[in-house]
PDB file of C-alpha atoms and ligand atoms in Angstrom:
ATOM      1  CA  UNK A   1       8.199  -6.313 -10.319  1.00 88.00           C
ATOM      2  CA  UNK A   2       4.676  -5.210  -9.327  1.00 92.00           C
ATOM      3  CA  UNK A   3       3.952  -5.456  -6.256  1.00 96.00           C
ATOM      4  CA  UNK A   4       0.914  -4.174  -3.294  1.00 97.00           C
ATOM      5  CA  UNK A   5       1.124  -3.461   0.508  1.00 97.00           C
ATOM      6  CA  UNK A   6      -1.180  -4.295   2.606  1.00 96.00           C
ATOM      7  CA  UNK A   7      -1.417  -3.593   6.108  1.00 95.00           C
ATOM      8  CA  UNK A   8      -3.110  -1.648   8.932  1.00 95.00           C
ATOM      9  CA  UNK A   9      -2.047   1.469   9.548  1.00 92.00           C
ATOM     10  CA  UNK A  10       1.356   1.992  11.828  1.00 92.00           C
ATOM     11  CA  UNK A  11       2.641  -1.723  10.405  1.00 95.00           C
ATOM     12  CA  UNK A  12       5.475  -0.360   9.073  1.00 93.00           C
ATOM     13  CA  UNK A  13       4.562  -0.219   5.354  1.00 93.00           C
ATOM     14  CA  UNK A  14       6.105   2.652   4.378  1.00 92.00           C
ATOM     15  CA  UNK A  15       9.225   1.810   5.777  1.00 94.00           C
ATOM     16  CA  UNK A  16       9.790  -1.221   4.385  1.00 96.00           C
ATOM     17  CA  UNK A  17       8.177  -0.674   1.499  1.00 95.00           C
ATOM     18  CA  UNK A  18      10.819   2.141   1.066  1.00 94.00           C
ATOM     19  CA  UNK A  19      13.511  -0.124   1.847  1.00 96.00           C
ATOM     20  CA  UNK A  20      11.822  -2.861  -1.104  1.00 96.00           C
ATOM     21  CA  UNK A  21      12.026  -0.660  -3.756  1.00 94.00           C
ATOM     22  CA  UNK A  22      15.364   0.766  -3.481  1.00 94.00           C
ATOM     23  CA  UNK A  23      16.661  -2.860  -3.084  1.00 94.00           C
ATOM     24  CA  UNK A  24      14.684  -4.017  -6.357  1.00 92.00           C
ATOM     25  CA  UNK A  25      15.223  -0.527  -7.747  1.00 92.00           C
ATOM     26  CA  UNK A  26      11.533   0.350  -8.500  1.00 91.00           C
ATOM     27  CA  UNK A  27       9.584   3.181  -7.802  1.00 90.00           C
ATOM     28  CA  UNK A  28       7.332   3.086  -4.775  1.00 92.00           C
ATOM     29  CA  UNK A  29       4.072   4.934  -4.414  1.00 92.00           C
ATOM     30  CA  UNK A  30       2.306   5.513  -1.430  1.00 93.00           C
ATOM     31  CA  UNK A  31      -1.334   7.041  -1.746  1.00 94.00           C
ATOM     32  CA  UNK A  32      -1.109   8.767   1.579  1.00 92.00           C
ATOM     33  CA  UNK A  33       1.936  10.470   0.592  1.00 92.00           C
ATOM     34  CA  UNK A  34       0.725  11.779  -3.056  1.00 91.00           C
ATOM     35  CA  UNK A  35      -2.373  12.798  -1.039  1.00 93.00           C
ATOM     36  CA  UNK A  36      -0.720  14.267   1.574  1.00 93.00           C
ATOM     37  CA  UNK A  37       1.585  16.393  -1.135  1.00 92.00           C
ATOM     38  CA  UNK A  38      -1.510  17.200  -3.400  1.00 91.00           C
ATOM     39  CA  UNK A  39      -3.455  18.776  -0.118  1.00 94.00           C
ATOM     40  CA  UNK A  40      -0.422  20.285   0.808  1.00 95.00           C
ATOM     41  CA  UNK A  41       0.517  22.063  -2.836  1.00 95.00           C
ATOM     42  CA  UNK A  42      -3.309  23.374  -2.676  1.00 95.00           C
ATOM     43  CA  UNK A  43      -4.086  21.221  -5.774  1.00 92.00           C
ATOM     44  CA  UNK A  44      -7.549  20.441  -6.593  1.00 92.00           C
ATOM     45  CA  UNK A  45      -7.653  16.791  -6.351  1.00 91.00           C
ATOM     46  CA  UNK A  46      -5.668  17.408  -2.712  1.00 92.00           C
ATOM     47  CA  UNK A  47      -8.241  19.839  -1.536  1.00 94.00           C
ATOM     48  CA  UNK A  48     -10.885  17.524  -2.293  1.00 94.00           C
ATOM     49  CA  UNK A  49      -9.186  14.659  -0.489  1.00 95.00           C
ATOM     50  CA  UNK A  50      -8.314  17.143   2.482  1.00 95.00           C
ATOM     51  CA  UNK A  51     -11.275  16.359   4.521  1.00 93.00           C
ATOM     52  CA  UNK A  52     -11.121  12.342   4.288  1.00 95.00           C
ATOM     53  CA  UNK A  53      -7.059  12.567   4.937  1.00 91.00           C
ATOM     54  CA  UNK A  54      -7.793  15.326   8.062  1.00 87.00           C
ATOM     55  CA  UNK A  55     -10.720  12.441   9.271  1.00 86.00           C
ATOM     56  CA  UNK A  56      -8.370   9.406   9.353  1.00 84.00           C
ATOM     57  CA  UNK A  57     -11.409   8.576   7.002  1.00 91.00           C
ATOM     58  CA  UNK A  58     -10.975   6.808   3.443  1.00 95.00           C
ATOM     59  CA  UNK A  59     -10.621   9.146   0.177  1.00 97.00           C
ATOM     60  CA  UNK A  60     -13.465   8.034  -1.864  1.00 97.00           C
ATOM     61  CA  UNK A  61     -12.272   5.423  -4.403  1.00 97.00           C
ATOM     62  CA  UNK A  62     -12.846   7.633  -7.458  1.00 96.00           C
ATOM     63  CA  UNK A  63     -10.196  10.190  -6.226  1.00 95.00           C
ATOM     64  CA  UNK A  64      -7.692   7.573  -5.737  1.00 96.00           C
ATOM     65  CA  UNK A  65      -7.896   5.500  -8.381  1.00 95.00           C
ATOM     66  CA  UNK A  66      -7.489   9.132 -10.270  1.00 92.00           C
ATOM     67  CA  UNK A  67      -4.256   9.615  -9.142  1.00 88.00           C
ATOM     68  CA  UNK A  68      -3.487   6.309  -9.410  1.00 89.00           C
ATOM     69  CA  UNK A  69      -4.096   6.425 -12.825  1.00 89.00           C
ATOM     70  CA  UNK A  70      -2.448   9.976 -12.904  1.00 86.00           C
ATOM     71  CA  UNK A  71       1.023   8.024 -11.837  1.00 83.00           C
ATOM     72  CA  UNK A  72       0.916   5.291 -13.534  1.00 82.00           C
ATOM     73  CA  UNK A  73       0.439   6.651 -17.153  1.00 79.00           C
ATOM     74  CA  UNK A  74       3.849   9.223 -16.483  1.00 75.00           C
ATOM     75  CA  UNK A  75       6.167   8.800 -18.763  1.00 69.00           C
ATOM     76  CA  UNK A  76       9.036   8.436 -15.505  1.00 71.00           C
ATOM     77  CA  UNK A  77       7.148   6.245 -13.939  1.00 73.00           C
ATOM     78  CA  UNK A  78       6.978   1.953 -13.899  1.00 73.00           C
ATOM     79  CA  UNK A  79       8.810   0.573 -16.709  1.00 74.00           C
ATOM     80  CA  UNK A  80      10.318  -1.669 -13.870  1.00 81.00           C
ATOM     81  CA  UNK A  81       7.660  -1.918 -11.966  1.00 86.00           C
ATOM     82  CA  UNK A  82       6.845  -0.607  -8.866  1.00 88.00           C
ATOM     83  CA  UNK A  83       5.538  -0.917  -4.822  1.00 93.00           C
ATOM     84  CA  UNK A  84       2.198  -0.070  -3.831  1.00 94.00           C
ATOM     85  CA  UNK A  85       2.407   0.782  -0.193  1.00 94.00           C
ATOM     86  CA  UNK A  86      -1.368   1.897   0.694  1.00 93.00           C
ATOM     87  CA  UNK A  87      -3.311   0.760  -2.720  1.00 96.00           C
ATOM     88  CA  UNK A  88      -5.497  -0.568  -2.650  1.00 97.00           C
ATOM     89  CA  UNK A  89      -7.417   0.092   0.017  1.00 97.00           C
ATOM     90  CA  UNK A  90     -11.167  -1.323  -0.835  1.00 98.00           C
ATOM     91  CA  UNK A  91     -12.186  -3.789  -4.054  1.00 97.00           C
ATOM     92  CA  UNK A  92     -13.382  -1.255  -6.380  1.00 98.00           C
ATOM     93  CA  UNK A  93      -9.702   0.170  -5.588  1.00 98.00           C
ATOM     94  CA  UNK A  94      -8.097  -3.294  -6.595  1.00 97.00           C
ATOM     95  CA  UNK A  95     -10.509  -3.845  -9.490  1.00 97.00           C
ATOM     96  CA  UNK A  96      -9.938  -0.554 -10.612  1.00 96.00           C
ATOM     97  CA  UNK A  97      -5.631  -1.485 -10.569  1.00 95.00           C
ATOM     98  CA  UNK A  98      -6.134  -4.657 -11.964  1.00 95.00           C
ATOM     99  CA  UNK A  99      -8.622  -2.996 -15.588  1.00 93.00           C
ATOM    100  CA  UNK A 100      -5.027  -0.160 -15.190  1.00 90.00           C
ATOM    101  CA  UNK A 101      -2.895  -2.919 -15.099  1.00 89.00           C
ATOM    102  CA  UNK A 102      -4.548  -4.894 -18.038  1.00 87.00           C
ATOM    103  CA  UNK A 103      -4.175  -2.049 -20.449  1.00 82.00           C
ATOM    104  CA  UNK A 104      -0.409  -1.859 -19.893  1.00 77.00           C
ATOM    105  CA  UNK A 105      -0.564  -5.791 -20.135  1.00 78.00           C
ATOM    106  CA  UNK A 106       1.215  -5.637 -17.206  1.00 85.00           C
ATOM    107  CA  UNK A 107      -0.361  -8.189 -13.801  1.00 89.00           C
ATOM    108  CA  UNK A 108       0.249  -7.922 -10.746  1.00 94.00           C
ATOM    109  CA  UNK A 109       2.936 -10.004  -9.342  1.00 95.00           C
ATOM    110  CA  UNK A 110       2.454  -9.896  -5.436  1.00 96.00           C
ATOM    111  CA  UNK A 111       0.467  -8.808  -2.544  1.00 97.00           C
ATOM    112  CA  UNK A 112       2.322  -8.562   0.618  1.00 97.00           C
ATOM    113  CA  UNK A 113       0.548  -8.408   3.801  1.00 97.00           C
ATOM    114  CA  UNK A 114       1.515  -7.291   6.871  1.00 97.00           C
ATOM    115  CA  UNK A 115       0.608  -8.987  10.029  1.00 97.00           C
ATOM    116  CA  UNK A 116       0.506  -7.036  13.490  1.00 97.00           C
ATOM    117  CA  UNK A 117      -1.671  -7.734  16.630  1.00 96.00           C
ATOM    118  CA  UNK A 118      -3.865  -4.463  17.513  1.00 92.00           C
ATOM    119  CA  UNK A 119      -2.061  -2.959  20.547  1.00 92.00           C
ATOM    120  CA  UNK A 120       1.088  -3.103  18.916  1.00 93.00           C
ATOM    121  CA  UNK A 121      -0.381  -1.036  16.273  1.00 93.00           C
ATOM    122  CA  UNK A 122      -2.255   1.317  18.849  1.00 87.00           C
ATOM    123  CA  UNK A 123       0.574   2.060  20.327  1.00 88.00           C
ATOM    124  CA  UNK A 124       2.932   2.662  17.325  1.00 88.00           C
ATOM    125  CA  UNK A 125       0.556   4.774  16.308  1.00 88.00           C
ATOM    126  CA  UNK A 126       0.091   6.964  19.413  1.00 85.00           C
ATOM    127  CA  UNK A 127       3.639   7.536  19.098  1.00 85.00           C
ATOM    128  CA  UNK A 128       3.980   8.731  15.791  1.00 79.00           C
ATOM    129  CA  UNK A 129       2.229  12.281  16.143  1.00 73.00           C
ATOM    130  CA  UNK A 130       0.837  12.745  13.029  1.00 74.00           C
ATOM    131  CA  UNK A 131      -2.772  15.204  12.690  1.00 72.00           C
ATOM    132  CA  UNK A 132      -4.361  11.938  11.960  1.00 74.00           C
ATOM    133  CA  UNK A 133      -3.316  10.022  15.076  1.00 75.00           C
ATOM    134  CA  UNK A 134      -4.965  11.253  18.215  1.00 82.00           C
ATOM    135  CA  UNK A 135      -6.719   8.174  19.503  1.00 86.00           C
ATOM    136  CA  UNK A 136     -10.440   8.767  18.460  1.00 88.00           C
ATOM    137  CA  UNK A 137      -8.823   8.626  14.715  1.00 86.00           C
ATOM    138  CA  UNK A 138      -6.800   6.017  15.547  1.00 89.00           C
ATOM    139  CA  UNK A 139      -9.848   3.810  16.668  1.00 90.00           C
ATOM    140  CA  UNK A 140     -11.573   4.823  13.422  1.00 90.00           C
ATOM    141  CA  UNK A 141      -8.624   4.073  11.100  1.00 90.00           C
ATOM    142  CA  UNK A 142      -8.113   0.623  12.346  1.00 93.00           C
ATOM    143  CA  UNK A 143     -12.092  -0.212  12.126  1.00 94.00           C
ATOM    144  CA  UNK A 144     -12.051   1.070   8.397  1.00 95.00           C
ATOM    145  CA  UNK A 145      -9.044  -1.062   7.745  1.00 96.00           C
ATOM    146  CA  UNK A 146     -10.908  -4.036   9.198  1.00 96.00           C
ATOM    147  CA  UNK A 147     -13.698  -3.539   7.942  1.00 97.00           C
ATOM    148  CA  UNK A 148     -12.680  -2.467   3.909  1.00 97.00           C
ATOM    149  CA  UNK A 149      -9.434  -3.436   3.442  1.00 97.00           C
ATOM    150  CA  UNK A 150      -8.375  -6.408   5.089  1.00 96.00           C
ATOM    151  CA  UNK A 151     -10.961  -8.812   2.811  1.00 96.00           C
ATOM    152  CA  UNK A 152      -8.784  -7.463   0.072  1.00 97.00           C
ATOM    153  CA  UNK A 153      -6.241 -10.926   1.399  1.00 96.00           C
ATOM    154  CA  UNK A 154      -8.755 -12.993   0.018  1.00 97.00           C
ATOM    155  CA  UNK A 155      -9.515 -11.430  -3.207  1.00 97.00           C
ATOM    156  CA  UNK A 156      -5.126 -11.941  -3.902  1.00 98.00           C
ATOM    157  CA  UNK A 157      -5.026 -15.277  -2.388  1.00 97.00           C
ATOM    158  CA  UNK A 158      -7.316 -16.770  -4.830  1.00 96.00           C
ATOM    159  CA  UNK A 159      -5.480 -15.369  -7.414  1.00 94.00           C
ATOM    160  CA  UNK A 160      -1.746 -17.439  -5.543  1.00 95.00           C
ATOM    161  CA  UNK A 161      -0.185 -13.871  -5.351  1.00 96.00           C
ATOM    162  CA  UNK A 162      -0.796 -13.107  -1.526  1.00 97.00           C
ATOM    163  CA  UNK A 163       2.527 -13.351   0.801  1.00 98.00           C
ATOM    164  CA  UNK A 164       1.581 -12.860   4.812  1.00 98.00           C
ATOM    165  CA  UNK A 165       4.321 -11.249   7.012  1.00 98.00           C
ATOM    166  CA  UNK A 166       5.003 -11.359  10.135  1.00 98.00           C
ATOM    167  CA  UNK A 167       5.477  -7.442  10.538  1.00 97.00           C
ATOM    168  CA  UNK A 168       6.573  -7.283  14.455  1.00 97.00           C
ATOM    169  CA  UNK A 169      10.267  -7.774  15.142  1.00 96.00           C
ATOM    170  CA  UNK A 170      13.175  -5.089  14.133  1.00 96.00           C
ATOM    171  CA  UNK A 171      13.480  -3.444  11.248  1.00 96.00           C
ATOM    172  CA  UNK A 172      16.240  -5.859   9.948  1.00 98.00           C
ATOM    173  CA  UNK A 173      14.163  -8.714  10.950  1.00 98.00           C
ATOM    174  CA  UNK A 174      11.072  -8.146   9.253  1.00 98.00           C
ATOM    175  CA  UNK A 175      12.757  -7.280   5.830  1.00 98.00           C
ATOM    176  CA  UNK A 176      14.328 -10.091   5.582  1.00 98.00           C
ATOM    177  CA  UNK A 177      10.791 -11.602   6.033  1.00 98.00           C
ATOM    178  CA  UNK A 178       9.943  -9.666   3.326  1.00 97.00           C
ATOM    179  CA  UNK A 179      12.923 -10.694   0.982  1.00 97.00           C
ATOM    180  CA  UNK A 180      12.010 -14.280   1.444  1.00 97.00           C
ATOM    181  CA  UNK A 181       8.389 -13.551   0.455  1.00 97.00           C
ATOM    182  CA  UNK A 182       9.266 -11.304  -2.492  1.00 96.00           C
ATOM    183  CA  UNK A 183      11.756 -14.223  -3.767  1.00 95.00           C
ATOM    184  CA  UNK A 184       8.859 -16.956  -3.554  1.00 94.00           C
ATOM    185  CA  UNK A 185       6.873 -15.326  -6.238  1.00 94.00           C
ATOM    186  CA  UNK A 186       6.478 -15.539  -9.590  1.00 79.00           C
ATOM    187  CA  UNK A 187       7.943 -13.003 -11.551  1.00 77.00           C
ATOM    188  CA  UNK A 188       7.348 -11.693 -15.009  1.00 66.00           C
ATOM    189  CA  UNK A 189      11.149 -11.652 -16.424  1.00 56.00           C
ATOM    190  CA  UNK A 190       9.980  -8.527 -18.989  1.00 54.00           C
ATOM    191  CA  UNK A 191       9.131  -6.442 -15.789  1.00 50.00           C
ATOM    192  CA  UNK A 192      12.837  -5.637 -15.875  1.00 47.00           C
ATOM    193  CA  UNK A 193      13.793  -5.936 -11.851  1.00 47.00           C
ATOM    194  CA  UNK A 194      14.481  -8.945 -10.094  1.00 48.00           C
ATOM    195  CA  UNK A 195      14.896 -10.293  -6.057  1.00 50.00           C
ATOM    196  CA  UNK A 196      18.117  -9.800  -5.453  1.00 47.00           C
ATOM    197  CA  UNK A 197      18.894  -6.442  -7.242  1.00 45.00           C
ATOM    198  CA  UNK A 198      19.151  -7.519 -10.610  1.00 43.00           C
ATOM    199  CA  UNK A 199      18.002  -5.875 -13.312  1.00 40.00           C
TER     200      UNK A 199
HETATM  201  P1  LIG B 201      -1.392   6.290   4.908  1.00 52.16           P
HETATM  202  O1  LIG B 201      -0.274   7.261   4.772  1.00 52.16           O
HETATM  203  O2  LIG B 201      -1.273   5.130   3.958  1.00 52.16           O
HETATM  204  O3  LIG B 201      -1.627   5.874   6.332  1.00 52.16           O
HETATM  205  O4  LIG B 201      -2.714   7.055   4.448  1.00 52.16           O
HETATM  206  C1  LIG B 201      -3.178   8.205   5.148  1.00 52.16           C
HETATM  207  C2  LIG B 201      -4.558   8.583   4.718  1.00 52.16           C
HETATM  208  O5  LIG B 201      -4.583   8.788   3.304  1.00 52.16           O
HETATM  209  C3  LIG B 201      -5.637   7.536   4.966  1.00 52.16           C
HETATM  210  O6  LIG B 201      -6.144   7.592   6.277  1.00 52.16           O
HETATM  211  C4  LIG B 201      -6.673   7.944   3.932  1.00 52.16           C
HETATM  212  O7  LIG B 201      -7.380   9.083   4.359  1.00 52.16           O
HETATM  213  C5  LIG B 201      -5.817   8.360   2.753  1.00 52.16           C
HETATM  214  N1  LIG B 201      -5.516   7.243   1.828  1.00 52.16           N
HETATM  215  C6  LIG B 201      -4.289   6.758   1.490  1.00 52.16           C
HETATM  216  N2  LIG B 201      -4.380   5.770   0.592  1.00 52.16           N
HETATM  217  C7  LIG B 201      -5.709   5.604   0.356  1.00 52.16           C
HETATM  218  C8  LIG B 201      -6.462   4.731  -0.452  1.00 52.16           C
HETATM  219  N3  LIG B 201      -5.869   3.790  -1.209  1.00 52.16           N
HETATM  220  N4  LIG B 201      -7.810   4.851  -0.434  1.00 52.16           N
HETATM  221  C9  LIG B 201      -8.432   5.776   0.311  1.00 52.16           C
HETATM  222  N5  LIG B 201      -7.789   6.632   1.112  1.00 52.16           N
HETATM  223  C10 LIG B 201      -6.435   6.557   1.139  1.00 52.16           C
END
């Protein structure tokens, strides 16, 4: 199963995108996180992201997509698919995955979207304490998501593949959202993992 989250930032992707793949029993990839470890570990491609990440400001698209690309051609990595949960971010980003994803012959099967009024998000995210969310940041993060990423619903609802989700609610609650979406899409039987666990 392949599969994208998108969302604003403090909507819970991670989370439940965490929770998705070990259900399905794919890998999940979050950009921020490979980011965050490749600025952390000093390596070049981190360092160079370092001042977008430290800015609550958007890695350029040509550093993403290079990790991206970095991931996806590992030989551990995919055969069953796998969760985006941050990726794309911008079109180039999702044009760029979809020429990736055409070389392994291998579509995209979903885009979830996660829906969550502003000052829920605002104050999630003044909660959470990480460098990137004093409230100057936060303001900045949620402009660049409105402003870049969210058109990105369109672009996978014209292709049938976008699932909106209701993202405020309990844990519990919203995966079971998620569940229902994930089992109301078409899936690719060679992709190995299935809704429900199967394999
Ligand atoms: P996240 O953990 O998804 O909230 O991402 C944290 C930060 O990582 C973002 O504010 C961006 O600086 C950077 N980032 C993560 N994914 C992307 C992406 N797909 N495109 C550009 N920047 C990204």
């Amino acid at each position: 199963m392949r599969i994208v989250f998108i969302g604003p930032p403090g909507a819970g992707k991670g989370t439940q995108s965490g929770h998705l793949a070990e259900h399905l029993g794919v890998k999940n990839l979050s950009t921020g996180d490979v980011l965050r470890e490749a600025r952390d570990a000093g390596e070049e491609i981190g360092l160079k992201a370092a001042e977008y990440l430290d800015a609550g400001e958007l890695v350029p698209d040509d550093i993403v997509v290079e990790i991206v690309a970095q991931r996806l051609g590992s030989s551990d990595c995919c055969q069953k698919g796998y969760l985006f949960d941050g990726f794309p971010r911008t079109l180039p980003q999702a044009e760029a995955l979809d020429e990736l994803l055409e070389k392994h012959s291998a579509p995209l099967e979903g885009a979830l979207e996660f829906i969550v009024p502003l000052e829920v998000l605002f104050e999630r995210l003044s909660k959470r304490g990480r460098s990137d969310d004093d409230e100057e940041t936060i303001k900045q993060r949620l402009q660049i998501y409105a402003d870049m990423t969210k058109p990105l619903d369109e672009y996978y609802e014209n292709r049938g593949i976008l699932r909106r989700i209701d993202a405020v609610g309990s844990e519990e609650e919203v995966f079971a959202r998620l569940l229902k979406a994930v089992e109301s899409l078409e899936v690719d039987d060679a992709s190995g993992a299935q809704p429900g666990g199967k394999s």
